[in-house]
């Protein structure tokens, strides 16, 4: 019955007006004719408009303008959606789609469990090595001496403080700093070029002596002996002074010939690198031997004489020496120049800035008092500086608060990584301990950083999100857990 009713209603609706009683058939025919003519006129107007657009398509460049307008509209919509998604979820929608959906299509695979030596395991190792190459590794500005410090540690503990990867990076640095294309012109430089490529330390030392037999003024040979053969800082300083005498002579000769050919310009760059390296290491020898003001003078003169070489981060050596002198006004002056938004940051820069602001309030700081009355302006500035430093490198506080044991710092560091934290705390822990209450304020406030940025791998506050590749790079730079023996001061006594 219901079906019949439905069909009946449809039939009634679909009946023609002529079949409906009370409707004039002639009037209905006229209305239909008028409506058909009106529809035909609209269609004619529409066709005429299309024809006009087709005729004017070339002079008006309608196709180009339409394509440009469409692409601009789509770009604007994508930008608005990306902005909305980032503000709501704290991450990029395009990046998330690329990682989650496009990477598998382009060959990226994920495996939960794989057997050692399996193809998937090898692919994971290749991926890890690729991520490692994306992490910028820097030479440690305060790296220790191999013979006088690292080897002494090995003698006492029987452990190797440096990894093969770290030493290989140093070998590459030495070839970049101390060699050039004109080494074949001087037999001693040819020998030293082979020495820097040699992996065996006794073979390198033997080659350095061979270079000195050929040329008693071979500066790089003295550098190698000072770094690797000298067993005390006093011996290293003596050899570096011999290297300085030879290096200054060669540098003056290169200055006179620098404009003769591109080869002479390359030789001058190499001789400049050698001279700067020698002076810097002499300053570090003076710092280790307690002649701190002499070390500060050498560093300041070096920075004035060779200002383009700021990439060597000599200012970090200067900061540590000035902190040892407790010359806090001078430290602030150095920070004012190098703690700039346009310059790369480091743990030394960020944590030294936090230490200076902490110093003004730490002596009278009390968590109970601060919770009752609130933080003063100076205390807020100190806490914000600590949060900034922790966001840059969250590993440092555990070493400063001695929650993790210190080891000898590597020769290379990864900024924002565990290796940089070890290198910073190894030299700067004493400066934090010297200021009363500084470590107490750090302990009370550093974890508050992660209340502001609860997901530091995804979203940062003052810096970019914390890079996830640091763990892999640090694993290559730092010794394995079995060799992590905390050093004692007696090991490194001169």
Coordinates of C-alpha atoms in Angstrom, one line a residue:
X1 CA 0.0 0.0 0.0
X2 CA 2.8 2.3 0.8
X3 CA 4.4 1.7 -2.6
X4 CA 1.2 2.3 -4.4
X5 CA 0.7 5.7 -2.6
X6 CA 4.2 6.7 -3.5
X7 CA 3.8 5.9 -7.1
X8 CA 0.5 7.8 -7.1
X9 CA 2.1 10.9 -5.7
X10 CA 4.8 10.8 -8.3
X11 CA 2.3 10.4 -11.1
X12 CA 0.3 13.3 -9.8
X13 CA 3.4 15.5 -9.7
X14 CA 4.5 14.5 -13.2
X15 CA 1.1 15.1 -14.8
X16 CA 1.0 17.7 -17.5
X17 CA -0.9 21.0 -16.8
X18 CA -3.3 20.2 -19.7
X19 CA -4.6 17.2 -17.9
X20 CA -5.4 19.1 -14.7
X21 CA -9.0 20.3 -14.6
X22 CA -9.6 24.0 -14.5
X23 CA -6.4 25.0 -16.3
X24 CA -6.7 26.8 -19.8
X25 CA -4.6 24.7 -22.3
X26 CA -4.0 27.8 -24.5
X27 CA -2.6 29.8 -21.6
X28 CA -0.3 27.0 -20.6
X29 CA 1.1 26.8 -24.2
X30 CA 1.9 30.6 -24.3
X31 CA 3.7 30.4 -20.9
X32 CA 5.8 27.5 -22.1
X33 CA 6.7 29.4 -25.3
X34 CA 7.6 32.6 -23.4
X35 CA 9.8 30.6 -20.9
X36 CA 11.5 28.7 -23.8
X37 CA 12.3 32.0 -25.5
X38 CA 13.7 33.5 -22.3
X39 CA 15.9 30.4 -21.7
X40 CA 17.1 30.6 -25.3
X41 CA 18.0 34.2 -24.9
X42 CA 20.0 33.5 -21.8
X43 CA 21.8 30.7 -23.6
X44 CA 22.5 33.0 -26.6
X45 CA 23.9 35.7 -24.3
X46 CA 26.1 33.0 -22.6
X47 CA 27.4 31.7 -25.9
X48 CA 28.0 35.3 -27.1
X49 CA 30.0 36.0 -23.9
X50 CA 32.1 32.9 -24.4
X51 CA 32.8 33.9 -28.0
X52 CA 33.9 37.3 -27.0
X53 CA 36.3 35.9 -24.3
X54 CA 37.7 33.5 -26.9
X55 CA 38.2 36.4 -29.4
X56 CA 40.0 38.5 -26.8
X57 CA 42.0 35.7 -25.2
X58 CA 45.3 36.7 -27.0
X59 CA 45.3 40.6 -26.4
X60 CA 44.1 40.2 -22.8
X61 CA 46.4 37.2 -22.0
X62 CA 43.5 35.6 -20.2
X63 CA 45.2 32.1 -20.0
X64 CA 48.3 33.5 -18.3
X65 CA 46.4 35.7 -15.9
X66 CA 44.0 32.9 -15.0
X67 CA 46.9 30.5 -14.3
X68 CA 48.7 33.0 -12.3
X69 CA 45.7 33.9 -10.3
X70 CA 44.8 30.3 -9.6
X71 CA 48.4 29.5 -8.5
X72 CA 48.5 32.5 -6.2
X73 CA 45.1 31.6 -4.7
X74 CA 46.2 28.0 -4.0
X75 CA 49.5 29.2 -2.5
X76 CA 47.7 31.6 -0.2
X77 CA 45.3 28.8 0.9
X78 CA 48.2 26.5 1.6
X79 CA 50.0 29.2 3.6
X80 CA 46.9 30.0 5.7
X81 CA 46.3 26.3 6.4
X82 CA 50.0 25.7 7.3
X83 CA 49.9 28.6 9.7
X84 CA 46.7 27.4 11.4
X85 CA 48.0 23.8 11.7
X86 CA 51.4 24.9 13.1
X87 CA 49.7 27.1 15.8
X88 CA 47.3 24.4 16.7
X89 CA 49.6 21.4 16.7
X90 CA 53.1 22.9 17.1
X91 CA 54.5 21.2 14.0
X92 CA 54.5 21.6 10.2
X93 CA 51.8 19.8 8.3
X94 CA 53.8 19.6 5.2
X95 CA 56.9 18.2 7.0
X96 CA 54.7 15.7 8.9
X97 CA 53.1 14.5 5.6
X98 CA 56.6 14.3 4.0
X99 CA 58.1 12.2 6.8
X100 CA 55.0 10.0 7.4
X101 CA 53.8 9.3 3.8
X102 CA 56.3 10.4 1.2
X103 CA 59.5 8.9 2.8
X104 CA 58.3 5.3 2.5
X105 CA 57.4 5.9 -1.1
X106 CA 60.9 7.3 -1.8
X107 CA 62.7 4.3 -0.2
X108 CA 62.7 5.1 3.5
X109 CA 61.7 2.2 5.6
X110 CA 61.3 1.5 9.3
X111 CA 61.8 -1.8 10.9
X112 CA 61.0 -2.6 14.5
X113 CA 63.4 -5.6 15.0
X114 CA 66.2 -6.6 12.7
X115 CA 68.9 -9.2 13.1
X116 CA 72.5 -8.0 13.2
X117 CA 74.1 -8.1 9.8
X118 CA 70.8 -8.2 8.0
X119 CA 70.1 -5.8 5.1
X120 CA 67.6 -3.8 7.1
X121 CA 70.2 -3.4 9.9
X122 CA 72.7 -2.2 7.3
X123 CA 70.2 0.3 6.0
X124 CA 69.7 1.6 9.5
X125 CA 73.4 2.1 9.9
X126 CA 73.6 4.0 6.6
X127 CA 70.6 6.2 7.7
X128 CA 72.3 6.8 11.1
X129 CA 75.6 7.8 9.3
X130 CA 73.6 10.1 7.0
X131 CA 71.9 11.8 10.0
X132 CA 75.3 12.1 11.6
X133 CA 76.7 14.0 8.6
X134 CA 73.8 16.5 9.0
X135 CA 74.9 17.3 12.5
X136 CA 77.6 20.0 12.5
X137 CA 80.6 18.8 14.5
X138 CA 82.9 21.6 15.8
X139 CA 86.5 21.4 17.1
X140 CA 86.6 21.8 20.8
X141 CA 88.1 25.2 21.5
X142 CA 89.6 23.9 24.8
X143 CA 90.8 20.5 23.6
X144 CA 93.5 18.9 25.7
X145 CA 97.0 18.0 24.6
X146 CA 97.3 14.4 23.4
X147 CA 100.7 13.7 24.9
X148 CA 100.6 15.7 28.1
X149 CA 97.0 15.0 29.1
X150 CA 95.1 12.3 27.1
X151 CA 98.1 9.9 27.1
X152 CA 98.7 10.5 30.8
X153 CA 95.1 9.5 31.4
X154 CA 95.7 6.3 29.4
X155 CA 98.8 5.5 31.4
X156 CA 96.9 5.7 34.7
X157 CA 93.6 4.1 33.8
X158 CA 94.4 1.9 30.8
X159 CA 91.4 3.4 29.0
X160 CA 91.4 5.2 25.7
X161 CA 89.7 8.7 26.1
X162 CA 89.3 9.4 22.4
X163 CA 87.3 7.5 19.8
X164 CA 88.6 6.6 16.4
X165 CA 85.9 8.9 14.8
X166 CA 87.1 11.8 16.9
X167 CA 90.8 11.2 16.1
X168 CA 89.9 10.8 12.4
X169 CA 88.2 14.2 12.4
X170 CA 91.4 15.7 14.0
X171 CA 93.5 14.2 11.3
X172 CA 91.3 15.9 8.7
X173 CA 91.6 19.2 10.6
X174 CA 95.4 18.9 10.6
X175 CA 95.5 18.3 6.9
X176 CA 93.3 21.3 6.3
X177 CA 95.2 23.7 8.6
X178 CA 98.8 22.6 8.0
X179 CA 99.0 21.5 4.4
X180 CA 98.6 23.1 1.0
X181 CA 99.2 22.5 -2.7
X182 CA 102.7 23.9 -2.6
X183 CA 104.1 21.4 -0.1
X184 CA 106.0 19.6 -2.8
X185 CA 108.3 22.7 -3.1
X186 CA 109.8 22.1 0.3
X187 CA 110.9 18.5 1.2
X188 CA 110.1 19.0 4.9
X189 CA 106.5 20.0 4.1
X190 CA 106.2 16.9 1.9
X191 CA 107.2 14.7 4.8
X192 CA 104.8 16.5 7.1
X193 CA 102.0 16.1 4.7
X194 CA 102.4 12.3 4.9
X195 CA 102.8 12.6 8.7
X196 CA 99.4 14.2 9.2
X197 CA 97.8 11.4 7.2
X198 CA 99.6 8.7 9.3
X199 CA 97.3 6.8 11.8
X200 CA 100.1 5.4 13.9
X201 CA 101.3 7.9 16.6
X202 CA 104.9 6.6 16.7
X203 CA 105.1 6.8 12.9
X204 CA 103.9 10.5 13.0
X205 CA 106.5 11.4 15.6
X206 CA 109.2 9.7 13.5
X207 CA 108.1 11.6 10.4
X208 CA 108.3 14.9 12.4
X209 CA 111.9 14.2 13.3
X210 CA 112.7 13.4 9.6
X211 CA 111.2 16.7 8.6
X212 CA 113.4 18.5 11.2
X213 CA 116.5 16.8 9.7
X214 CA 115.6 18.3 6.3
X215 CA 114.7 21.7 7.7
X216 CA 115.4 22.7 11.3
X217 CA 112.8 25.5 10.9
X218 CA 109.8 23.3 10.1
X219 CA 107.1 24.8 12.3
X220 CA 104.5 22.1 11.8
X221 CA 107.0 19.4 12.9
X222 CA 107.4 21.2 16.2
X223 CA 103.7 21.4 16.5
X224 CA 103.2 17.7 16.1
X225 CA 105.9 16.9 18.6
X226 CA 104.4 19.4 21.1
X227 CA 101.0 17.9 20.7
X228 CA 101.8 14.2 20.8
X229 CA 105.3 13.5 22.1
X230 CA 105.6 16.0 25.0
X231 CA 104.5 14.4 28.3
X232 CA 104.1 17.6 30.3
X233 CA 102.7 21.0 29.6
X234 CA 106.1 22.5 30.2
X235 CA 107.7 20.4 27.5
X236 CA 104.8 21.2 25.1
X237 CA 105.3 25.0 25.7
X238 CA 109.0 24.7 25.0
X239 CA 108.3 23.0 21.7
X240 CA 105.6 25.5 20.8
X241 CA 108.0 28.4 21.4
X242 CA 110.4 26.8 18.9
X243 CA 107.5 26.4 16.5
X244 CA 106.5 30.1 17.0
X245 CA 110.0 31.2 16.1
X246 CA 110.0 29.2 12.9
X247 CA 106.4 30.0 12.1
X248 CA 106.9 33.8 12.3
X249 CA 109.8 33.6 9.9
X250 CA 107.9 31.6 7.3
X251 CA 104.8 33.8 7.7
X252 CA 106.8 37.0 7.0
X253 CA 108.3 35.4 3.9
X254 CA 104.8 34.3 2.7
X255 CA 103.5 37.8 3.2
X256 CA 106.1 39.2 0.8
X257 CA 105.3 36.8 -1.9
X258 CA 101.5 36.5 -1.5
X259 CA 100.6 38.5 -4.7
X260 CA 102.9 36.6 -7.1
X261 CA 100.5 33.7 -7.8
X262 CA 97.5 31.8 -6.5
X263 CA 99.9 29.2 -5.1
X264 CA 101.6 31.8 -3.0
X265 CA 98.2 33.0 -1.7
X266 CA 97.4 29.4 -0.6
X267 CA 100.8 29.1 1.1
X268 CA 100.1 32.3 3.0
X269 CA 96.7 31.0 4.2
X270 CA 98.4 27.8 5.4
X271 CA 101.2 29.7 7.2
X272 CA 98.6 32.0 8.8
X273 CA 96.7 29.0 10.1
X274 CA 99.9 27.5 11.5
X275 CA 100.9 30.8 13.3
X276 CA 97.4 31.3 14.8
X277 CA 97.3 27.7 16.0
X278 CA 100.8 28.0 17.7
X279 CA 99.9 31.2 19.5
X280 CA 96.6 29.8 20.7
X281 CA 98.2 26.7 22.1
X282 CA 100.9 28.9 23.8
X283 CA 98.1 30.8 25.4
X284 CA 96.5 27.6 26.6
X285 CA 99.9 26.4 28.0
X286 CA 100.2 29.7 29.9
X287 CA 96.6 29.2 31.2
X288 CA 97.4 25.7 32.4
X289 CA 100.6 26.8 34.1
X290 CA 98.9 29.5 36.0
X291 CA 100.1 32.5 34.0
X292 CA 96.5 33.6 33.3
X293 CA 97.1 37.3 32.6
X294 CA 99.7 36.3 30.0
X295 CA 97.3 33.9 28.4
X296 CA 94.6 36.7 28.3
X297 CA 97.0 39.1 26.6
X298 CA 98.0 36.5 23.9
X299 CA 94.3 35.7 23.2
X300 CA 93.4 39.4 22.9
X301 CA 96.3 40.2 20.6
X302 CA 95.4 37.2 18.5
X303 CA 91.8 38.3 18.1
X304 CA 92.9 41.8 17.1
X305 CA 95.5 40.6 14.7
X306 CA 93.4 38.0 13.0
X307 CA 89.7 39.1 13.4
X308 CA 88.4 37.0 10.4
X309 CA 89.3 33.8 12.3
X310 CA 86.4 34.1 14.7
X311 CA 85.3 30.6 13.5
X312 CA 88.1 29.2 15.7
X313 CA 86.1 30.4 18.7
X314 CA 89.2 31.9 20.5
X315 CA 86.7 34.0 22.5
X316 CA 85.6 30.9 24.3
X317 CA 89.2 30.4 25.5
X318 CA 89.2 34.1 26.6
X319 CA 86.0 33.7 28.5
X320 CA 87.3 30.8 30.5
X321 CA 90.5 32.7 31.4
X322 CA 88.7 35.9 32.4
X323 CA 86.3 33.8 34.6
X324 CA 89.4 32.4 36.3
X325 CA 90.6 35.9 37.0
X326 CA 87.1 36.8 38.2
X327 CA 87.1 39.7 35.8
X328 CA 83.4 39.7 35.4
X329 CA 83.1 43.1 33.7
X330 CA 85.5 41.9 31.0
X331 CA 83.5 38.7 30.6
X332 CA 80.4 40.8 30.1
X333 CA 82.2 42.9 27.5
X334 CA 83.2 39.8 25.5
X335 CA 79.6 38.5 25.7
X336 CA 78.3 41.8 24.5
X337 CA 80.3 41.2 21.3
X338 CA 79.8 37.5 20.7
X339 CA 76.4 36.8 22.2
X340 CA 74.7 38.3 19.2
X341 CA 71.7 37.0 17.3
X342 CA 73.7 36.8 14.0
X343 CA 76.5 34.7 15.5
X344 CA 76.4 31.0 16.3
X345 CA 75.7 30.1 19.9
X346 CA 77.4 27.6 22.2
X347 CA 77.1 26.3 25.7
X348 CA 80.0 28.5 26.8
X349 CA 78.1 31.6 25.6
X350 CA 74.7 30.8 26.9
X351 CA 75.8 29.4 30.3
X352 CA 78.3 32.1 30.9
X353 CA 75.6 34.7 30.3
X354 CA 73.4 32.8 32.8
X355 CA 76.2 32.7 35.3
X356 CA 76.7 36.5 35.3
X357 CA 73.0 37.1 35.9
X358 CA 72.9 34.4 38.5
X359 CA 75.8 36.0 40.3
X360 CA 73.9 39.2 41.1
X361 CA 71.1 37.3 43.0
X362 CA 72.4 33.8 44.0
X363 CA 74.0 34.7 47.3
X364 CA 70.7 35.8 48.9
X365 CA 68.3 33.5 46.9
X366 CA 66.0 31.2 48.8
X367 CA 63.3 29.1 47.2
X368 CA 61.0 29.5 50.3
X369 CA 61.4 33.3 50.3
X370 CA 60.8 33.5 46.6
X371 CA 57.7 31.4 46.8
X372 CA 56.2 33.8 49.4
X373 CA 57.0 37.2 48.0
X374 CA 57.6 36.3 44.3
X375 CA 60.7 36.8 42.2
X376 CA 62.3 40.2 41.9
X377 CA 63.2 41.6 38.5
X378 CA 66.9 40.6 38.8
X379 CA 65.8 37.0 39.8
X380 CA 63.4 36.8 36.9
X381 CA 66.3 37.8 34.6
X382 CA 68.5 35.2 36.1
X383 CA 65.9 32.5 35.8
X384 CA 65.2 33.4 32.2
X385 CA 68.9 33.3 31.4
X386 CA 69.1 29.8 32.9
X387 CA 66.0 28.7 30.9
X388 CA 67.6 30.0 27.7
X389 CA 70.9 28.1 28.4
X390 CA 69.1 24.9 29.3
X391 CA 67.0 25.1 26.1
X392 CA 70.2 25.4 24.1
X393 CA 71.9 22.5 25.8
X394 CA 69.8 20.5 28.3
X395 CA 72.7 18.1 29.2
X396 CA 74.8 20.7 31.0
X397 CA 73.0 21.0 34.4
X398 CA 73.4 17.3 35.2
X399 CA 77.2 17.7 34.9
X400 CA 77.3 21.0 36.8
X401 CA 75.1 19.6 39.6
X402 CA 77.3 16.5 39.6
X403 CA 74.4 14.2 38.8
X404 CA 76.5 12.6 36.1
X405 CA 80.2 11.9 36.2
X406 CA 82.6 13.9 34.1
X407 CA 85.1 12.4 31.7
X408 CA 87.8 13.9 29.6
X409 CA 86.3 16.1 26.9
X410 CA 86.7 14.9 23.3
X411 CA 88.6 16.8 20.7
X412 CA 85.4 17.6 18.8
X413 CA 82.0 18.5 20.1
X414 CA 78.5 18.5 18.8
X415 CA 76.7 21.8 19.7
X416 CA 73.7 21.2 22.0
X417 CA 74.9 17.6 22.5
X418 CA 76.3 15.6 25.4
X419 CA 79.8 16.1 24.1
X420 CA 79.5 19.8 24.3
X421 CA 78.1 19.6 27.8
X422 CA 81.0 17.5 29.0
X423 CA 83.5 19.9 27.4
X424 CA 81.8 22.9 29.0
X425 CA 81.4 21.5 32.5
X426 CA 84.9 20.1 32.6
X427 CA 86.4 23.6 32.5
X428 CA 83.6 25.7 33.9
X429 CA 82.3 23.8 36.9
X430 CA 84.9 25.5 39.1
X431 CA 83.6 28.9 38.1
X432 CA 80.0 28.0 39.1
X433 CA 81.2 26.6 42.4
X434 CA 83.2 29.8 43.1
X435 CA 80.0 31.9 43.1
X436 CA 78.0 31.3 46.2
X437 CA 74.5 30.0 45.6
X438 CA 74.9 29.8 41.8
X439 CA 74.5 26.0 41.7
X440 CA 71.6 26.2 44.2
X441 CA 69.7 28.6 41.9
X442 CA 70.5 26.4 38.9
X443 CA 69.2 23.3 40.7
X444 CA 65.9 25.0 41.7
X445 CA 65.1 26.4 38.3
X446 CA 66.6 24.5 35.4
X447 CA 63.8 21.9 35.1
X448 CA 61.3 24.7 34.7
X449 CA 62.5 25.0 31.1
X450 CA 60.6 21.9 30.1
X451 CA 57.3 23.4 31.5
X452 CA 57.7 26.1 28.8
X453 CA 58.7 23.7 26.1
X454 CA 57.3 20.3 27.0
X455 CA 58.2 18.8 23.6
X456 CA 61.6 20.2 22.9
X457 CA 62.1 17.8 19.9
X458 CA 59.1 19.3 18.2
X459 CA 58.9 22.9 19.2
X460 CA 61.4 25.4 20.6
X461 CA 61.1 28.7 22.3
X462 CA 64.2 30.8 21.8
X463 CA 66.0 28.3 19.6
X464 CA 65.1 25.7 16.9
X465 CA 63.7 22.4 18.2
X466 CA 66.4 20.3 19.8
X467 CA 67.9 18.1 17.0
X468 CA 67.2 14.4 17.3
X469 CA 70.4 13.4 15.6
X470 CA 72.6 14.5 18.5
X471 CA 72.4 11.1 20.2
X472 CA 73.9 9.3 17.2
X473 CA 76.7 11.9 16.7
X474 CA 77.6 11.8 20.4
X475 CA 77.8 8.1 20.4
X476 CA 80.5 8.4 17.7
X477 CA 82.4 11.2 19.6
X478 CA 82.3 9.8 23.2
X479 CA 83.8 6.6 24.4
X480 CA 81.6 3.6 25.2
X481 CA 80.1 3.1 28.7
X482 CA 82.9 0.7 29.6
X483 CA 85.6 3.3 29.2
X484 CA 83.8 6.1 31.1
X485 CA 86.2 6.5 34.0
X486 CA 85.9 9.8 35.8
X487 CA 89.3 11.6 35.8
X488 CA 90.9 12.8 39.0
X489 CA 93.0 15.9 39.2
X490 CA 96.1 13.9 40.1
X491 CA 96.0 12.3 36.6
X492 CA 96.5 15.7 34.9
X493 CA 99.0 17.2 37.2
X494 CA 102.0 18.6 35.4

